[in-house]
Short mmCIF file of C-alpha atoms in Angstrom, two decimals:
data_model
loop_
_atom_site.label_atom_id
_atom_site.label_comp_id
_atom_site.label_asym_id
_atom_site.label_seq_id
_atom_site.Cartn_x
_atom_site.Cartn_y
_atom_site.Cartn_z
CA UNK A 750 9.09 12.95 79.33
CA UNK A 751 5.75 13.60 80.80
CA UNK A 752 5.03 16.71 77.72
CA UNK A 753 8.09 17.14 75.59
CA UNK A 754 7.78 20.92 76.14
CA UNK A 755 10.66 22.74 75.36
CA UNK A 756 10.93 24.04 79.59
CA UNK A 757 10.31 20.04 80.20
CA UNK A 758 13.74 19.34 78.12
CA UNK A 759 15.73 22.41 79.08
CA UNK A 760 15.09 21.63 83.14
CA UNK A 761 15.37 17.96 82.66
CA UNK A 762 17.91 18.18 80.50
CA UNK A 763 20.00 20.05 83.74
CA UNK A 764 20.35 23.80 81.94
CA UNK A 765 19.75 26.84 83.79
CA UNK A 766 16.09 27.88 82.47
CA UNK A 767 14.72 30.98 81.28
CA UNK A 768 11.12 31.57 81.33
CA UNK A 769 9.28 35.13 79.97
CA UNK A 770 5.88 36.85 80.56
CA UNK A 771 3.58 38.11 78.29
CA UNK A 772 0.47 40.08 79.61
CA UNK A 773 -2.40 39.80 76.28
CA UNK A 774 -3.42 43.36 75.45
CA UNK A 775 -6.80 44.76 76.83
CA UNK A 776 -8.49 45.01 73.64
CA UNK A 777 -8.37 41.73 70.85
CA UNK A 778 -5.53 43.24 68.68
CA UNK A 779 -3.46 40.18 68.17
CA UNK A 780 -0.12 42.10 66.84
CA UNK A 781 0.53 43.23 70.45
CA UNK A 782 1.36 39.96 71.50
CA UNK A 783 3.11 39.80 68.31
CA UNK A 784 5.05 42.89 69.54
CA UNK A 785 5.85 41.17 72.52
CA UNK A 786 6.74 37.58 71.21
CA UNK A 787 9.57 39.73 68.80
CA UNK A 788 11.08 40.77 71.74
CA UNK A 789 11.34 37.26 73.72
CA UNK A 790 12.20 34.82 70.90
CA UNK A 791 15.52 33.39 71.34
CA UNK A 792 15.87 34.80 75.06
CA UNK A 793 13.70 32.33 76.81
CA UNK A 794 12.78 28.76 76.97
CA UNK A 795 9.02 29.29 77.39
CA UNK A 796 6.42 32.21 77.95
CA UNK A 797 3.95 32.79 80.25
CA UNK A 798 0.59 34.41 79.36
CA UNK A 799 -1.46 35.77 81.65
CA UNK A 800 -5.05 34.95 82.60
CA UNK A 801 -6.67 37.90 82.83
CA UNK A 802 -3.97 39.31 85.65
CA UNK A 803 -5.56 41.21 88.11
CA UNK A 804 -8.40 40.19 87.39
CA UNK A 805 -8.30 42.67 84.66
CA UNK A 806 -10.10 41.42 81.29
CA UNK A 807 -7.85 40.90 79.05
CA UNK A 808 -7.52 38.80 75.54
CA UNK A 809 -7.95 35.02 76.58
CA UNK A 810 -4.75 33.20 77.51
CA UNK A 811 -5.15 30.49 75.25
CA UNK A 812 -5.58 32.75 71.89
CA UNK A 813 -2.51 34.40 73.67
CA UNK A 814 -0.55 31.23 73.82
CA UNK A 815 -1.52 29.91 70.00
CA UNK A 816 -0.27 33.59 68.54
CA UNK A 817 2.72 32.78 70.53
CA UNK A 818 2.93 29.45 68.51
CA UNK A 819 2.74 31.29 65.11
CA UNK A 820 5.39 33.34 66.14
CA UNK A 821 7.49 30.25 67.00
CA UNK A 822 7.42 30.75 71.33
CA UNK A 823 6.60 27.77 73.46
CA UNK A 824 3.76 29.27 75.66
CA UNK A 825 3.00 28.60 78.96
CA UNK A 826 -0.84 29.06 79.69
CA UNK A 827 -1.72 30.45 82.95
CA UNK A 828 -4.94 29.30 84.53
CA UNK A 829 -6.38 30.77 87.34
CA UNK A 830 -9.67 29.23 89.03
CA UNK A 831 -11.57 32.56 89.85
CA UNK A 832 -13.09 32.18 86.51
CA UNK A 833 -13.96 28.76 85.75
CA UNK A 834 -15.69 25.41 86.97
CA UNK A 835 -14.00 22.10 86.33
CA UNK A 836 -16.10 21.56 83.48
CA UNK A 837 -14.70 24.73 81.70
CA UNK A 838 -11.27 24.27 83.19
CA UNK A 839 -11.12 20.26 82.14
CA UNK A 840 -12.62 21.82 79.00
CA UNK A 841 -10.12 24.21 77.88
CA UNK A 842 -7.27 22.20 79.39
CA UNK A 843 -8.51 19.71 76.22
CA UNK A 844 -9.28 22.53 74.38
CA UNK A 845 -5.12 23.91 74.74
CA UNK A 846 -3.37 20.81 73.95
CA UNK A 847 -5.00 19.71 71.25
CA UNK A 848 -3.65 23.69 70.03
CA UNK A 849 0.03 22.51 70.70
CA UNK A 850 0.12 24.14 74.40
CA UNK A 851 2.52 21.73 76.66
CA UNK A 852 2.95 24.05 79.36
CA UNK A 853 0.10 25.05 82.48
CA UNK A 854 0.58 27.39 85.29
CA UNK A 855 -1.92 26.51 88.07
CA UNK A 856 -3.39 29.55 90.31
CA UNK A 857 -6.12 30.93 92.07
CA UNK A 858 -6.09 34.20 90.67
CA UNK A 859 -5.90 37.50 91.93
CA UNK A 860 -9.74 38.23 93.02
CA UNK A 861 -12.07 39.95 91.17
CA UNK A 862 -12.23 43.45 93.93
CA UNK A 863 -9.25 44.34 92.39
CA UNK A 864 -9.49 44.18 89.12
CA UNK A 865 -11.72 46.29 86.59
CA UNK A 866 -14.96 44.37 86.58
CA UNK A 867 -15.47 44.17 91.16
CA UNK A 868 -18.91 43.38 90.33
CA UNK A 869 -18.34 40.17 88.94
CA UNK A 870 -19.21 36.61 90.48
CA UNK A 871 -16.15 34.27 90.92
CA UNK A 872 -16.56 30.52 90.93
CA UNK A 873 -13.58 29.33 93.06
CA UNK A 874 -15.11 25.04 92.74
CA UNK A 875 -11.29 24.40 92.70
CA UNK A 876 -8.29 25.59 94.40
CA UNK A 877 -4.80 25.45 92.82
CA UNK A 878 -4.05 22.89 94.61
CA UNK A 879 -7.16 20.87 93.42
CA UNK A 880 -6.04 22.57 89.49
CA UNK A 881 -2.63 20.96 89.61
CA UNK A 882 -4.22 17.46 90.89
CA UNK A 883 -6.48 17.92 87.72
CA UNK A 884 -3.96 18.44 85.76
CA UNK A 885 -1.73 15.40 86.84
CA UNK A 886 -4.95 13.43 86.94
CA UNK A 887 -5.81 14.06 83.44
CA UNK A 888 -1.78 13.49 82.26
CA UNK A 889 -0.67 10.68 84.38
CA UNK A 890 -4.57 8.54 84.94
CA UNK A 891 -6.04 9.36 81.96
CA UNK A 892 -9.37 10.38 83.48
CA UNK A 893 -11.56 13.37 84.36
CA UNK A 894 -11.64 14.72 88.12
CA UNK A 895 -15.14 12.23 87.75
CA UNK A 896 -12.96 9.13 87.05
CA UNK A 897 -14.19 9.25 83.39
CA UNK A 898 -11.80 7.74 81.24
CA UNK A 899 -10.01 9.95 78.77
CA UNK A 900 -8.84 8.46 75.15
CA UNK A 901 -6.96 11.11 74.13
CA UNK A 902 -5.52 12.59 77.37
CA UNK A 903 -3.84 15.89 77.83
CA UNK A 904 -0.48 15.64 78.34
CA UNK A 905 0.81 19.37 80.41
CA UNK A 906 4.05 20.14 82.24
CA UNK A 907 2.40 21.31 85.75
CA UNK A 908 3.45 24.59 86.88
CA UNK A 909 2.67 26.35 89.98
CA UNK A 910 3.71 29.80 91.83
CA UNK A 911 5.25 30.04 95.06
CA UNK A 912 5.04 32.84 97.09
CA UNK A 913 8.01 33.15 100.20
CA UNK A 914 7.28 36.63 101.07
CA UNK A 915 3.33 35.76 102.13
CA UNK A 916 2.55 34.68 105.79
CA UNK A 917 2.66 32.93 107.56
CA UNK A 918 6.23 33.20 106.43
CA UNK A 919 7.39 29.09 108.04
CA UNK A 920 4.76 27.83 105.93
CA UNK A 921 5.06 29.08 102.75
CA UNK A 922 7.91 26.01 102.02
CA UNK A 923 5.36 23.37 103.88
CA UNK A 924 2.93 24.84 100.87
CA UNK A 925 5.14 24.57 98.55
CA UNK A 926 5.59 20.96 99.54
CA UNK A 927 1.98 20.54 98.80
CA UNK A 928 2.33 21.45 95.62
CA UNK A 929 4.70 19.02 94.56
CA UNK A 930 2.19 16.29 96.34
CA UNK A 931 -0.22 17.46 94.46
CA UNK A 932 1.83 16.80 91.66
CA UNK A 933 3.60 20.31 90.36
CA UNK A 934 6.72 19.79 88.43
CA UNK A 935 7.96 23.03 88.63
CA UNK A 936 7.12 26.59 90.38
CA UNK A 937 8.13 30.03 89.64
CA UNK A 938 8.14 32.79 92.34
CA UNK A 939 6.90 35.65 93.63
CA UNK A 940 8.92 38.66 91.99
CA UNK A 941 12.29 38.57 94.32
CA UNK A 942 13.60 42.09 95.85
CA UNK A 943 14.19 40.60 99.52
CA UNK A 944 17.14 37.63 98.72
CA UNK A 945 18.29 37.60 101.89
CA UNK A 946 14.71 35.73 103.30
CA UNK A 947 14.49 34.01 99.99
CA UNK A 948 17.61 32.90 100.64
CA UNK A 949 15.95 31.18 103.96
CA UNK A 950 13.25 30.13 102.14
CA UNK A 951 15.38 27.88 100.17
CA UNK A 952 16.64 26.61 103.14
CA UNK A 953 14.07 25.52 104.68
CA UNK A 954 13.38 23.86 100.90
CA UNK A 955 16.42 22.29 100.89
CA UNK A 956 16.29 21.03 104.59
CA UNK A 957 12.71 19.30 103.49
CA UNK A 958 13.60 17.70 100.27
CA UNK A 959 11.56 19.58 97.89
CA UNK A 960 13.91 21.27 95.73
CA UNK A 961 15.00 17.71 94.90
CA UNK A 962 10.96 16.96 93.40
CA UNK A 963 10.71 20.22 91.61
CA UNK A 964 11.97 22.43 89.52
CA UNK A 965 12.27 25.92 91.19
CA UNK A 966 12.42 28.95 88.77
CA UNK A 967 13.04 32.20 90.60
CA UNK A 968 11.15 35.36 90.06
CA UNK A 969 12.80 38.74 88.98
CA UNK A 970 10.94 41.51 87.50
CA UNK A 971 12.97 44.59 86.84
CA UNK A 972 11.77 47.94 88.17
CA UNK A 973 11.10 50.96 85.97
CA UNK A 974 11.04 53.82 88.63
CA UNK A 975 11.09 54.37 92.35
CA UNK A 976 7.10 54.90 91.65
CA UNK A 977 7.15 51.19 90.42
CA UNK A 978 9.36 50.23 93.16
CA UNK A 979 6.87 52.13 96.27
CA UNK A 980 3.96 50.68 94.56
CA UNK A 981 5.20 46.94 94.07
CA UNK A 982 6.09 47.72 98.25
CA UNK A 983 3.15 49.70 99.72
CA UNK A 984 0.03 48.36 97.56
CA UNK A 985 0.94 44.87 96.00
CA UNK A 986 0.10 42.60 98.51
CA UNK A 987 2.25 39.93 99.33
CA UNK A 988 5.44 41.52 97.79
CA UNK A 989 8.68 42.01 99.77
CA UNK A 990 10.66 45.36 98.52
CA UNK A 991 13.28 46.28 101.27
CA UNK A 992 14.09 49.48 102.05
CA UNK A 993 17.36 49.10 101.24
CA UNK A 994 16.15 48.67 97.42
CA UNK A 995 13.60 51.43 96.86
CA UNK A 996 16.82 53.81 98.41
CA UNK A 997 19.38 52.16 95.74
CA UNK A 998 16.57 53.18 92.91
CA UNK A 999 16.37 56.67 94.23
CA UNK A 1000 20.05 57.30 94.80
CA UNK A 1001 20.66 57.31 91.37
CA UNK A 1002 19.12 60.23 88.97
CA UNK A 1003 15.51 59.95 87.76
CA UNK A 1004 16.85 59.09 83.87
CA UNK A 1005 19.06 56.88 85.17
CA UNK A 1006 16.16 54.87 87.43
CA UNK A 1007 15.43 52.41 84.50
CA UNK A 1008 19.23 51.16 84.09
CA UNK A 1009 19.31 50.67 87.77
CA UNK A 1010 16.04 48.53 88.25
CA UNK A 1011 17.84 46.50 85.44
CA UNK A 1012 20.88 46.07 87.10
CA UNK A 1013 19.26 45.36 90.37
CA UNK A 1014 17.40 42.48 88.28
CA UNK A 1015 20.74 41.54 86.49
CA UNK A 1016 22.29 40.96 89.95
CA UNK A 1017 19.38 38.98 91.13
CA UNK A 1018 19.82 36.58 88.61
CA UNK A 1019 22.87 36.16 89.05
CA UNK A 1020 22.90 35.57 92.87
CA UNK A 1021 20.20 32.91 91.99
CA UNK A 1022 22.39 31.39 89.35
CA UNK A 1023 24.84 30.15 92.43
CA UNK A 1024 21.79 29.40 94.59
CA UNK A 1025 21.53 25.60 95.26
CA UNK A 1026 17.82 23.64 94.67
CA UNK A 1027 17.88 27.07 91.83
CA UNK A 1028 16.84 25.48 88.43
CA UNK A 1029 16.00 28.62 86.51
CA UNK A 1030 14.75 32.20 86.55
CA UNK A 1031 10.97 33.60 85.97
CA UNK A 1032 11.65 37.23 84.58
CA UNK A 1033 8.56 38.71 84.47
CA UNK A 1034 8.70 41.92 82.78
CA UNK A 1035 5.85 43.83 82.90
CA UNK A 1036 4.67 45.95 80.06
CA UNK A 1037 8.47 46.14 79.55
CA UNK A 1038 9.25 42.63 77.20
CA UNK A 1039 11.85 44.99 74.81
CA UNK A 1040 14.06 45.13 77.74
CA UNK A 1041 14.37 41.99 78.48
CA UNK A 1042 17.35 40.57 75.63
CA UNK A 1043 19.80 43.00 77.61
CA UNK A 1044 18.39 41.65 80.83
CA UNK A 1045 19.29 37.74 79.85
CA UNK A 1046 22.46 38.95 77.89
CA UNK A 1047 24.06 40.90 80.92
CA UNK A 1048 23.17 37.94 83.13
CA UNK A 1049 24.60 35.98 81.13
CA UNK A 1050 22.14 33.38 79.98
CA UNK A 1051 22.66 33.55 76.37
CA UNK A 1052 21.99 31.38 73.41
CA UNK A 1053 19.50 29.46 75.09
CA UNK A 1054 20.44 25.66 74.69
CA UNK A 1055 18.73 24.09 71.49
CA UNK A 1056 17.46 21.31 73.01
CA UNK B 917 -28.26 32.98 112.36
CA UNK B 918 -29.32 35.26 109.70
CA UNK B 919 -28.16 38.77 109.44
CA UNK B 920 -29.81 41.30 107.54
CA UNK B 921 -29.44 45.15 107.16
CA UNK B 922 -32.03 47.83 106.47
CA UNK B 923 -31.93 49.08 103.31
CA UNK B 924 -31.89 53.52 102.95
CA UNK B 925 -35.10 54.98 103.76
CA UNK B 926 -35.06 56.20 100.39
CA UNK B 927 -34.82 52.95 98.67
CA UNK B 928 -38.04 52.10 100.52
CA UNK B 929 -39.93 55.00 100.00
CA UNK B 930 -39.66 54.91 96.26
CA UNK B 931 -40.87 51.03 96.35
CA UNK B 932 -44.13 51.54 98.30
CA UNK B 933 -44.65 55.18 96.52
CA UNK B 934 -47.56 54.30 94.05
CA UNK B 935 -49.35 52.20 97.29
CA UNK B 936 -51.40 54.14 100.04
CA UNK B 937 -52.48 51.30 102.74
CA UNK B 938 -48.67 49.78 104.18
CA UNK B 939 -48.09 46.76 106.37
CA UNK B 940 -44.83 46.92 107.78
CA UNK B 941 -44.14 43.39 109.18
CA UNK B 942 -41.51 42.09 111.45
CA UNK B 943 -39.97 38.75 112.67
CA UNK B 944 -38.67 37.81 116.26
CA UNK B 945 -36.31 35.59 114.99
CA UNK B 946 -32.85 36.15 113.94
CA UNK B 947 -33.73 39.57 112.61
CA UNK B 948 -34.29 41.36 116.00
CA UNK B 949 -31.45 39.46 117.49
CA UNK B 950 -29.19 41.33 114.82
CA UNK B 951 -31.63 44.73 115.26
CA UNK B 952 -32.66 44.52 112.15
CA UNK B 953 -36.23 43.52 112.12
CA UNK B 954 -37.84 42.90 115.32
CA UNK B 955 -40.80 45.53 116.76
CA UNK B 956 -38.15 47.94 118.27
CA UNK B 957 -37.50 48.58 113.99
CA UNK B 958 -40.83 48.00 112.90
CA UNK B 959 -41.88 50.58 114.94
CA UNK B 960 -39.91 52.96 113.70
CA UNK B 961 -39.48 52.42 110.10
CA UNK B 962 -43.55 52.77 110.45
CA UNK B 963 -42.85 55.99 112.18
CA UNK B 964 -40.27 56.88 109.54
CA UNK B 965 -42.81 56.58 106.52
CA UNK B 966 -45.65 58.26 107.97
CA UNK B 967 -43.46 61.19 108.89
CA UNK B 968 -42.51 61.29 104.74
CA UNK B 969 -45.87 61.02 103.61
CA UNK B 970 -46.62 64.02 106.05
CA UNK B 971 -44.16 65.86 104.46
CA UNK B 972 -45.30 64.75 101.31
CA UNK B 973 -49.21 66.34 102.15
CA UNK B 974 -50.89 62.98 102.65
CA UNK B 975 -52.12 61.14 104.84
CA UNK B 976 -50.22 57.97 106.45
CA UNK B 977 -51.81 55.05 106.77
CA UNK B 978 -49.71 52.87 107.88
CA UNK B 979 -50.18 49.50 110.22
CA UNK B 980 -47.61 47.42 112.38
CA UNK B 981 -47.22 44.01 112.78
CA UNK B 982 -44.53 42.21 114.35
CA UNK B 983 -44.65 37.97 113.81
CA UNK B 984 -43.23 34.86 116.11
CA UNK B 985 -41.22 34.20 113.08
CA UNK B 986 -42.08 34.82 108.84
CA UNK B 987 -40.73 31.34 108.05
CA UNK B 988 -43.28 29.29 110.03
CA UNK B 989 -46.85 29.15 107.85
CA UNK B 990 -48.91 28.30 110.82
CA UNK B 991 -47.34 32.11 112.04
CA UNK B 992 -48.56 33.30 108.66
CA UNK B 993 -52.14 33.47 110.33
CA UNK B 994 -51.51 36.39 112.27
CA UNK B 995 -51.41 38.01 109.22
CA UNK B 996 -55.04 37.29 107.95
CA UNK B 997 -56.73 39.74 109.36
CA UNK B 998 -54.78 43.02 109.12
CA UNK B 999 -53.86 42.30 105.74
CA UNK B 1000 -56.81 42.51 104.54
CA UNK B 1001 -57.51 46.48 103.61
CA UNK B 1002 -53.85 46.60 102.98
CA UNK B 1003 -52.57 47.72 99.12
CA UNK B 1004 -48.69 46.41 100.16
CA UNK B 1005 -46.72 45.00 102.85
CA UNK B 1006 -42.93 46.36 103.57
CA UNK B 1007 -41.78 42.71 105.27
CA UNK B 1008 -38.59 43.68 107.31
CA UNK B 1009 -37.84 39.96 107.77
CA UNK B 1010 -34.73 37.88 106.37
CA UNK B 1011 -36.14 37.36 102.52
CA UNK B 1012 -37.62 34.56 103.56
CA UNK B 1013 -39.97 36.23 105.18
CA UNK B 1014 -41.41 38.77 102.27
CA UNK B 1015 -41.24 35.25 100.24
CA UNK B 1016 -43.69 33.28 102.80
CA UNK B 1017 -46.55 36.24 102.81
CA UNK B 1018 -45.67 36.18 98.97
CA UNK B 1019 -47.15 32.82 99.19
CA UNK B 1020 -49.53 33.18 101.33
CA UNK B 1021 -51.31 36.52 99.81
CA UNK B 1022 -51.64 36.37 96.51
CA UNK B 1023 -53.44 39.51 96.02
CA UNK B 1024 -51.12 41.22 98.01
CA UNK B 1025 -47.93 42.92 97.00
CA UNK B 1026 -44.73 42.09 99.19
CA UNK B 1027 -41.53 44.28 99.79
CA UNK B 1028 -38.10 43.40 100.95
CA UNK B 1029 -37.17 46.32 103.70
CA UNK B 1030 -34.04 44.47 104.50
CA UNK B 1031 -30.76 43.06 102.40
CA UNK B 1032 -30.47 39.82 103.88
CA UNK B 1033 -26.20 39.55 104.16
CA UNK B 1034 -25.28 36.17 105.32
CA UNK B 1035 -25.43 33.30 108.13
CA UNK B 1036 -22.93 34.48 110.86
CA UNK B 1037 -22.73 35.77 114.86
CA UNK B 1038 -22.06 39.18 116.30
CA UNK B 1039 -18.54 39.58 117.08
CA UNK B 1040 -19.81 42.63 119.27
CA UNK B 1041 -22.27 45.18 119.83
CA UNK B 1042 -23.80 46.23 116.56
CA UNK B 1043 -20.66 44.19 114.42
CA UNK B 1044 -21.58 41.29 112.50
CA UNK B 1045 -19.39 39.31 110.46
CA UNK B 1046 -19.97 35.77 107.77
CA UNK B 1047 -18.99 32.17 109.08
CA UNK B 1048 -21.39 29.75 107.33
CA UNK B 1049 -22.27 29.37 103.29
CA UNK B 1050 -24.45 27.01 103.66
CA UNK B 1051 -22.48 24.34 102.00
CA UNK B 1052 -24.56 21.54 103.16
CA UNK B 1053 -21.53 19.04 104.10
CA UNK B 1054 -19.64 20.65 107.07
CA UNK B 1055 -16.09 20.28 107.19
CA UNK B 1056 -14.51 22.56 109.46
CA UNK B 1057 -12.49 20.25 112.12
CA UNK B 1058 -10.51 19.50 109.17
CA UNK B 1059 -9.78 23.23 109.83
CA UNK B 1060 -9.57 23.98 112.94
CA UNK B 1061 -13.23 24.56 113.71
CA UNK B 1062 -12.90 27.63 111.23
CA UNK B 1063 -14.89 27.57 107.63
CA UNK B 1064 -12.75 28.54 104.86
CA UNK B 1065 -15.60 28.20 102.34
CA UNK B 1066 -17.36 31.39 104.44
CA UNK B 1067 -14.23 32.72 105.07
CA UNK B 1068 -11.45 32.77 102.89
CA UNK B 1069 -12.47 35.54 99.77
CA UNK B 1070 -11.49 33.11 97.49
CA UNK B 1071 -12.81 29.78 99.39
CA UNK B 1072 -9.91 27.85 99.02
CA UNK B 1073 -9.52 24.25 101.30
CA UNK B 1074 -5.53 24.48 100.35
CA UNK B 1075 -4.98 27.70 101.86
CA UNK B 1076 -3.49 30.42 102.70
CA UNK B 1077 -2.45 32.35 99.21
CA UNK B 1078 -0.20 34.21 98.65
CA UNK B 1079 -1.91 37.31 99.55
CA UNK B 1080 -2.24 36.38 102.99
CA UNK B 1081 0.12 39.87 104.85
CA UNK B 1082 0.14 40.05 108.48
CA UNK B 1083 -2.97 38.07 109.44
CA UNK B 1084 -4.99 39.99 107.21
CA UNK B 1085 -6.31 39.05 103.29
CA UNK B 1086 -5.22 40.61 100.44
CA UNK B 1087 -8.73 42.17 99.84
CA UNK B 1088 -8.85 44.39 102.59
CA UNK B 1089 -6.76 45.13 105.89
CA UNK B 1090 -10.12 44.95 107.41
CA UNK B 1091 -11.02 41.36 107.26
CA UNK B 1092 -8.71 38.63 108.83
CA UNK B 1093 -6.81 35.73 106.65
CA UNK B 1094 -8.97 32.62 107.89
CA UNK B 1095 -6.08 30.97 106.73
CA UNK B 1096 -3.82 32.17 109.39
CA UNK B 1097 -6.32 32.07 111.92
CA UNK B 1098 -6.54 28.63 110.47
CA UNK B 1099 -2.69 28.19 111.01
CA UNK B 1100 -2.62 29.57 114.53
CA UNK B 1101 -5.46 27.05 115.62
CA UNK B 1102 -4.05 24.08 114.39
CA UNK B 1103 -0.26 25.01 115.80
CA UNK B 1104 -1.75 25.35 119.47
CA UNK B 1105 -4.18 22.57 118.71
CA UNK B 1106 -0.60 20.20 117.65
CA UNK B 1107 -2.68 19.25 114.49
CA UNK B 1108 -0.25 20.81 112.02
CA UNK B 1109 -0.10 17.57 110.04
CA UNK B 1110 -3.37 18.82 108.42
CA UNK B 1111 -1.95 21.59 107.02
CA UNK B 1112 0.05 18.70 104.42
CA UNK B 1113 -2.80 17.24 103.57
CA UNK B 1114 -4.15 17.97 100.16
CA UNK B 1115 -7.66 18.49 100.35
CA UNK B 1116 -9.50 17.32 97.08
CA UNK B 1117 -11.80 18.41 94.41
CA UNK B 1118 -15.11 19.75 97.19
CA UNK B 1119 -18.53 17.92 95.87
CA UNK B 1120 -20.74 21.24 95.72
CA UNK B 1121 -23.98 18.93 95.21
CA UNK B 1122 -24.99 19.76 98.78
CA UNK B 1123 -24.89 23.50 97.98
CA UNK B 1124 -26.80 25.77 96.31
CA UNK B 1125 -24.76 24.73 93.37
CA UNK B 1126 -27.07 21.19 93.31
CA UNK B 1127 -30.45 23.32 92.92
CA UNK B 1128 -32.71 25.11 95.25
CA UNK B 1129 -32.67 22.27 98.36
CA UNK B 1130 -34.91 21.27 100.52
CA UNK B 1131 -34.65 18.83 103.88
CA UNK B 1132 -36.98 16.68 104.96
CA UNK B 1133 -37.27 14.84 108.06
CA UNK B 1134 -39.53 11.97 108.22
CA UNK B 1135 -39.72 11.32 112.14
CA UNK B 1136 -41.81 14.76 112.50
CA UNK B 1137 -44.14 14.77 109.31
CA UNK B 1138 -47.65 14.43 110.63
#
């Protein structure tokens, strides 16, 4: 075991993993995290806690992780390199481990131009690839970036993101391969709506043998409405929402759109379960955590394995 | 070159408002090339100031000068006479210029007339773009001759990120994704293997992060 996290045990045990996501609130109220935790408890193996996603100020990911642990859930600390230099990054990794965090997701982070503080200065001392290298070096070599020894090293299960739908399309699998070379253990993909295109990506991944070296979790986000589908299609960079998905959402009455969105998510999970090289799903129900239980139930993912 | 653009007239008028005798100082270096602070721009700005003062019912007293360069001590001498009776200097060099004037003429108030924007070049007439961030350790040969530090919005050394779409950056459809350009160029050069190597953390000590920088050329020192 690299970290001994629940997520690691599920994946190495050959089980189809399910991870969830929790966006901390834009305030200091811990109860909001606790409410989200209540919806996800027993439904997923580990819960990502986002790190100021879309560059909007929120309760810190590490604080969110700690609250989840107090609620009996296993967190996955998301960390972006946008807001921290290598000093702060390594310090936060030490602190997270000391508090009991065992999974990390290494990200570059949305540019602050999109967020609520566009006048801020960004950091980008490291990029996401170098963050992976850093966490691995701390864990496996017991050393900081500067090669100084860490007496009591943090042992994290290392995650990263992959977007199969960004450009250049033919480079996406190669870049995933780079993340594997950098030391990543598991990968969570961007939300998948175009399964045919995702299948092509996975074919390339398998041809390169990458799926043998890393656990790939397919990203699934249920859509609440046609409005959300159009927003994802047109305004979220690197997102591929095919016309037929939009039409399917449009094809049902307004009050049934949420149900249809969940049906699409469940079907996506079922296809992912059959896909070679896919080790699990990452269910990102954005501000919709209360619907996660029915999604995982309908997708036949319950009960979660006790490992 | 150093690219700069002039501040809006209202901002400049507000800056020099308390001062009667003004000197507008241009520079024949980079800012002449990027049409922001050369002799012609000095004339235009001086005229604008005079008109504005007349409108306010004041007799304008604005002098003009354009130095060979404002980033060289020897050319500062050209200011010695003309600056004597001036209350304030409005320099339209890059921000090095007003700093040189401030350093040399202790008793003179100096204002920057330009916003110094970046190190770059022109793409077409009147359009300039950033190409360099002066990190102090050039490695663009690793990237097909293109700089991801200056030209990627996140300065990624292992791009492109998930926000690259149809050759454009996620921050704006007006911004090229330099990693798409790097990819295309390495493809043409037959150097795609470079894209599979993980580029490790960069040492930023040669950049601004290492503190204000200085270059000493022993071979040139007198």
